C-alpha cells in the first residue's frame, strides 16, 4: 500500500462517516411530524455536506501524485473531514426535544456556519504551504483562484451566520449546493 493509498483510506473513511450522518439527518427530517419539520434548511445543509464530501474526495484523488502520508497531511485530512462530521451530527435536534428542525437550525446557525468555514480555511492554508507564497507576477492568478475556490465557501457561510431571514438561508444554502456541484467539474 502506498502512502497516498493509506492516507486516502483514512480520508475516505472520515468522509464516509459525514455522508452517513448527513443521510441520517435527512431521514430524521423526513420521519419527523410535519409540525416539527419546518423549513428546508436542514435538508439543504445536509445535501451540501454530501456534495462537499464528494467534492473533497474527488479533489484529493486529483492531487494523488502530490500527496503521501505524513503527519502534516494526516492533520490536513482531519481538518478537512472532521468539520463535515460535526455538522452532519449537529443537523438534527435531539430526539428528546420537541423543537422544529427550523428552530434548531436557526438556534445553531452561527456554530454550523463557523464550522462550515473550517475546511476551506484548512485547504487554503495547506495550499499556501505546499505551493508557497506567490510572486508578484502570480498575484492576479492567485486572486482569481482564491475568488473561485475559496471566497464562496467563506463569504456565504459568513452571511448566513448573521442573517435571521429564512429566505436568505435557503438562497445561501442553494448557492452552496450549486457551488459544490460546480466545483466537482472545475
mmCIF file of C-alpha atoms in Angstrom:
data_model
loop_
_atom_site.group_PDB
_atom_site.id
_atom_site.type_symbol
_atom_site.label_atom_id
_atom_site.label_comp_id
_atom_site.label_asym_id
_atom_site.label_seq_id
_atom_site.Cartn_x
_atom_site.Cartn_y
_atom_site.Cartn_z
ATOM 1 C CA UNK A 1 0.000 0.000 0.000
ATOM 2 C CA UNK A 2 1.398 3.381 -0.970
ATOM 3 C CA UNK A 3 1.433 6.379 1.343
ATOM 4 C CA UNK A 4 -1.314 8.024 -0.682
ATOM 5 C CA UNK A 5 -3.494 4.900 -0.523
ATOM 6 C CA UNK A 6 -3.083 4.767 3.251
ATOM 7 C CA UNK A 7 -3.953 8.474 3.606
ATOM 8 C CA UNK A 8 -6.838 8.157 1.138
ATOM 9 C CA UNK A 9 -8.339 5.263 3.115
ATOM 10 C CA UNK A 10 -8.398 7.385 6.290
ATOM 11 C CA UNK A 11 -9.862 10.374 4.446
ATOM 12 C CA UNK A 12 -12.440 8.209 2.684
ATOM 13 C CA UNK A 13 -13.495 6.672 5.997
ATOM 14 C CA UNK A 14 -13.955 10.085 7.606
ATOM 15 C CA UNK A 15 -15.875 11.479 4.644
ATOM 16 C CA UNK A 16 -17.985 8.305 4.616
ATOM 17 C CA UNK A 17 -18.990 8.991 8.230
ATOM 18 C CA UNK A 18 -20.067 12.513 7.267
ATOM 19 C CA UNK A 19 -22.069 11.136 4.339
ATOM 20 C CA UNK A 20 -23.766 8.509 6.510
ATOM 21 C CA UNK A 21 -24.622 11.036 9.231
ATOM 22 C CA UNK A 22 -25.950 13.622 6.745
ATOM 23 C CA UNK A 23 -28.105 10.960 5.108
ATOM 24 C CA UNK A 24 -29.397 10.034 8.566
ATOM 25 C CA UNK A 25 -30.278 13.683 9.247
ATOM 26 C CA UNK A 26 -32.274 13.832 6.016
ATOM 27 C CA UNK A 27 -34.049 10.631 7.054
ATOM 28 C CA UNK A 28 -34.851 12.063 10.511
ATOM 29 C CA UNK A 29 -36.211 15.228 8.888
ATOM 30 C CA UNK A 30 -38.411 13.106 6.623
ATOM 31 C CA UNK A 31 -39.561 10.940 9.535
ATOM 32 C CA UNK A 32 -40.411 13.881 11.837
ATOM 33 C CA UNK A 33 -44.023 15.027 12.149
ATOM 34 C CA UNK A 34 -44.852 17.879 9.767
ATOM 35 C CA UNK A 35 -45.284 20.302 12.668
ATOM 36 C CA UNK A 36 -41.655 19.742 13.720
ATOM 37 C CA UNK A 37 -40.063 19.810 10.268
ATOM 38 C CA UNK A 38 -40.292 23.467 9.352
ATOM 39 C CA UNK A 39 -38.245 24.948 6.539
ATOM 40 C CA UNK A 40 -35.824 23.209 4.232
ATOM 41 C CA UNK A 41 -32.565 24.463 5.742
ATOM 42 C CA UNK A 42 -31.686 21.141 7.378
ATOM 43 C CA UNK A 43 -32.047 19.057 4.195
ATOM 44 C CA UNK A 44 -30.209 21.738 2.184
ATOM 45 C CA UNK A 45 -27.308 21.809 4.645
ATOM 46 C CA UNK A 46 -27.267 18.005 4.734
ATOM 47 C CA UNK A 47 -27.167 17.864 0.934
ATOM 48 C CA UNK A 48 -24.292 20.354 0.963
ATOM 49 C CA UNK A 49 -22.379 18.081 3.348
ATOM 50 C CA UNK A 50 -22.997 15.169 0.957
ATOM 51 C CA UNK A 51 -21.834 17.170 -2.060
ATOM 52 C CA UNK A 52 -18.870 18.746 -0.252
ATOM 53 C CA UNK A 53 -17.690 15.320 0.920
ATOM 54 C CA UNK A 54 -17.897 14.004 -2.650
ATOM 55 C CA UNK A 55 -16.099 17.098 -3.915
ATOM 56 C CA UNK A 56 -13.320 16.757 -1.329
ATOM 57 C CA UNK A 57 -12.880 13.088 -2.116
ATOM 58 C CA UNK A 58 -12.523 13.886 -5.834
ATOM 59 C CA UNK A 59 -10.163 16.755 -5.048
ATOM 60 C CA UNK A 60 -7.865 14.519 -3.036
ATOM 61 C CA UNK A 61 -7.911 11.923 -5.807
ATOM 62 C CA UNK A 62 -6.948 14.634 -8.285
ATOM 63 C CA UNK A 63 -3.948 15.582 -6.140
ATOM 64 C CA UNK A 64 -2.842 11.976 -5.630
ATOM 65 C CA UNK A 65 0.505 12.499 -7.384
ATOM 66 C CA UNK A 66 1.420 15.259 -4.915
ATOM 67 C CA UNK A 67 0.321 13.526 -1.720
ATOM 68 C CA UNK A 68 1.881 10.993 0.543
ATOM 69 C CA UNK A 69 1.456 10.045 4.164
ATOM 70 C CA UNK A 70 2.951 12.475 6.667
ATOM 71 C CA UNK A 71 1.835 13.920 9.991
ATOM 72 C CA UNK A 72 1.002 17.215 8.244
ATOM 73 C CA UNK A 73 -1.171 15.511 5.611
ATOM 74 C CA UNK A 74 -2.980 13.475 8.286
ATOM 75 C CA UNK A 75 -3.743 16.707 10.159
ATOM 76 C CA UNK A 76 -4.895 18.419 6.958
ATOM 77 C CA UNK A 77 -7.151 15.432 6.223
ATOM 78 C CA UNK A 78 -8.616 15.613 9.734
ATOM 79 C CA UNK A 79 -9.099 19.371 9.409
ATOM 80 C CA UNK A 80 -10.916 18.885 6.119
ATOM 81 C CA UNK A 81 -13.152 15.963 7.110
ATOM 82 C CA UNK A 82 -13.974 16.383 10.819
ATOM 83 C CA UNK A 83 -15.965 19.617 10.358
ATOM 84 C CA UNK A 84 -18.288 17.786 7.953
ATOM 85 C CA UNK A 85 -18.757 15.004 10.507
ATOM 86 C CA UNK A 86 -19.508 17.605 13.197
ATOM 87 C CA UNK A 87 -22.067 19.386 11.009
ATOM 88 C CA UNK A 88 -23.681 16.128 9.936
ATOM 89 C CA UNK A 89 -24.129 15.126 13.585
ATOM 90 C CA UNK A 90 -25.386 18.594 14.598
ATOM 91 C CA UNK A 91 -28.031 18.869 11.863
ATOM 92 C CA UNK A 92 -30.892 17.301 13.799
ATOM 93 C CA UNK A 93 -32.393 18.276 17.126
ATOM 94 C CA UNK A 94 -32.097 15.637 19.842
ATOM 95 C CA UNK A 95 -34.918 13.110 19.699
ATOM 96 C CA UNK A 96 -35.911 14.013 23.264
ATOM 97 C CA UNK A 97 -36.827 17.600 22.318
ATOM 98 C CA UNK A 98 -39.916 18.857 20.561
ATOM 99 C CA UNK A 99 -38.207 21.722 18.744
ATOM 100 C CA UNK A 100 -38.677 22.084 14.998
ATOM 101 C CA UNK A 101 -35.774 21.460 12.663
ATOM 102 C CA UNK A 102 -36.022 25.072 11.511
ATOM 103 C CA UNK A 103 -35.852 26.479 15.054
ATOM 104 C CA UNK A 104 -32.979 24.143 15.885
ATOM 105 C CA UNK A 105 -31.097 25.191 12.732
ATOM 106 C CA UNK A 106 -31.556 28.907 13.457
ATOM 107 C CA UNK A 107 -30.551 28.416 17.070
ATOM 108 C CA UNK A 108 -27.263 26.834 15.989
ATOM 109 C CA UNK A 109 -26.634 28.607 12.681
ATOM 110 C CA UNK A 110 -23.602 30.569 13.885
ATOM 111 C CA UNK A 111 -21.797 27.460 15.067
ATOM 112 C CA UNK A 112 -22.785 25.465 11.980
ATOM 113 C CA UNK A 113 -21.634 28.218 9.625
ATOM 114 C CA UNK A 114 -18.373 28.801 11.516
ATOM 115 C CA UNK A 115 -17.565 25.092 11.356
ATOM 116 C CA UNK A 116 -18.525 25.100 7.665
ATOM 117 C CA UNK A 117 -15.687 27.578 7.040
ATOM 118 C CA UNK A 118 -13.025 25.344 8.628
ATOM 119 C CA UNK A 119 -12.416 23.020 5.640
ATOM 120 C CA UNK A 120 -11.982 25.989 3.301
ATOM 121 C CA UNK A 121 -9.524 27.644 5.704
ATOM 122 C CA UNK A 122 -7.572 24.396 6.196
ATOM 123 C CA UNK A 123 -7.443 23.839 2.435
ATOM 124 C CA UNK A 124 -6.349 27.428 1.810
ATOM 125 C CA UNK A 125 -3.602 27.153 4.418
ATOM 126 C CA UNK A 126 -2.411 23.774 3.116
ATOM 127 C CA UNK A 127 -2.337 25.052 -0.469
ATOM 128 C CA UNK A 128 -0.342 28.126 0.532
ATOM 129 C CA UNK A 129 2.175 25.995 2.449
ATOM 130 C CA UNK A 130 2.517 23.410 -0.341
ATOM 131 C CA UNK A 131 2.687 25.907 -3.202
ATOM 132 C CA UNK A 132 4.452 28.684 -1.324
ATOM 133 C CA UNK A 133 3.697 32.380 -1.375
ATOM 134 C CA UNK A 134 3.025 33.791 -4.835
ATOM 135 C CA UNK A 135 5.419 36.095 -6.634
ATOM 136 C CA UNK A 136 4.201 39.488 -7.788
ATOM 137 C CA UNK A 137 3.527 38.187 -11.287
ATOM 138 C CA UNK A 138 1.418 35.319 -9.872
ATOM 139 C CA UNK A 139 -0.797 37.515 -7.688
ATOM 140 C CA UNK A 140 -3.565 38.071 -10.302
ATOM 141 C CA UNK A 141 -3.814 34.312 -10.913
ATOM 142 C CA UNK A 142 -3.769 33.575 -7.183
ATOM 143 C CA UNK A 143 -6.506 36.163 -6.551
ATOM 144 C CA UNK A 144 -8.658 34.615 -9.278
ATOM 145 C CA UNK A 145 -8.003 31.141 -7.816
ATOM 146 C CA UNK A 146 -8.946 32.416 -4.341
ATOM 147 C CA UNK A 147 -12.152 34.055 -5.608
ATOM 148 C CA UNK A 148 -13.257 30.894 -7.413
ATOM 149 C CA UNK A 149 -12.043 28.268 -4.957
ATOM 150 C CA UNK A 150 -12.459 29.832 -1.514
ATOM 151 C CA UNK A 151 -14.446 33.064 -1.455
ATOM 152 C CA UNK A 152 -17.893 31.428 -1.890
ATOM 153 C CA UNK A 153 -17.097 28.876 0.837
ATOM 154 C CA UNK A 154 -16.185 31.638 3.262
ATOM 155 C CA UNK A 155 -18.469 34.510 2.269
ATOM 156 C CA UNK A 156 -21.777 32.615 2.029
ATOM 157 C CA UNK A 157 -21.470 30.979 5.485
ATOM 158 C CA UNK A 158 -20.414 34.347 6.962
ATOM 159 C CA UNK A 159 -23.570 35.957 5.599
ATOM 160 C CA UNK A 160 -25.721 33.052 6.813
ATOM 161 C CA UNK A 161 -24.187 33.214 10.288
ATOM 162 C CA UNK A 162 -25.561 36.701 10.840
ATOM 163 C CA UNK A 163 -28.780 36.542 8.833
ATOM 164 C CA UNK A 164 -32.101 35.739 10.503
ATOM 165 C CA UNK A 165 -34.032 35.529 7.228
ATOM 166 C CA UNK A 166 -35.194 32.060 6.203
ATOM 167 C CA UNK A 167 -35.186 33.186 2.562
ATOM 168 C CA UNK A 168 -31.551 34.284 2.786
ATOM 169 C CA UNK A 169 -30.652 30.928 4.332
ATOM 170 C CA UNK A 170 -32.476 28.950 1.664
ATOM 171 C CA UNK A 171 -30.851 31.027 -1.097
ATOM 172 C CA UNK A 172 -27.406 30.753 0.507
ATOM 173 C CA UNK A 173 -27.671 27.002 1.004
ATOM 174 C CA UNK A 174 -28.915 26.530 -2.569
ATOM 175 C CA UNK A 175 -25.904 28.556 -3.770
ATOM 176 C CA UNK A 176 -23.536 26.434 -1.671
ATOM 177 C CA UNK A 177 -25.049 23.255 -3.134
ATOM 178 C CA UNK A 178 -24.747 24.629 -6.673
ATOM 179 C CA UNK A 179 -21.179 25.711 -5.970
ATOM 180 C CA UNK A 180 -20.264 22.221 -4.694
ATOM 181 C CA UNK A 181 -21.677 20.653 -7.858
ATOM 182 C CA UNK A 182 -19.813 23.210 -9.995
ATOM 183 C CA UNK A 183 -16.571 22.552 -8.092
ATOM 184 C CA UNK A 184 -16.679 18.838 -8.878
ATOM 185 C CA UNK A 185 -16.047 19.632 -12.543
ATOM 186 C CA UNK A 186 -13.599 22.515 -12.168
#
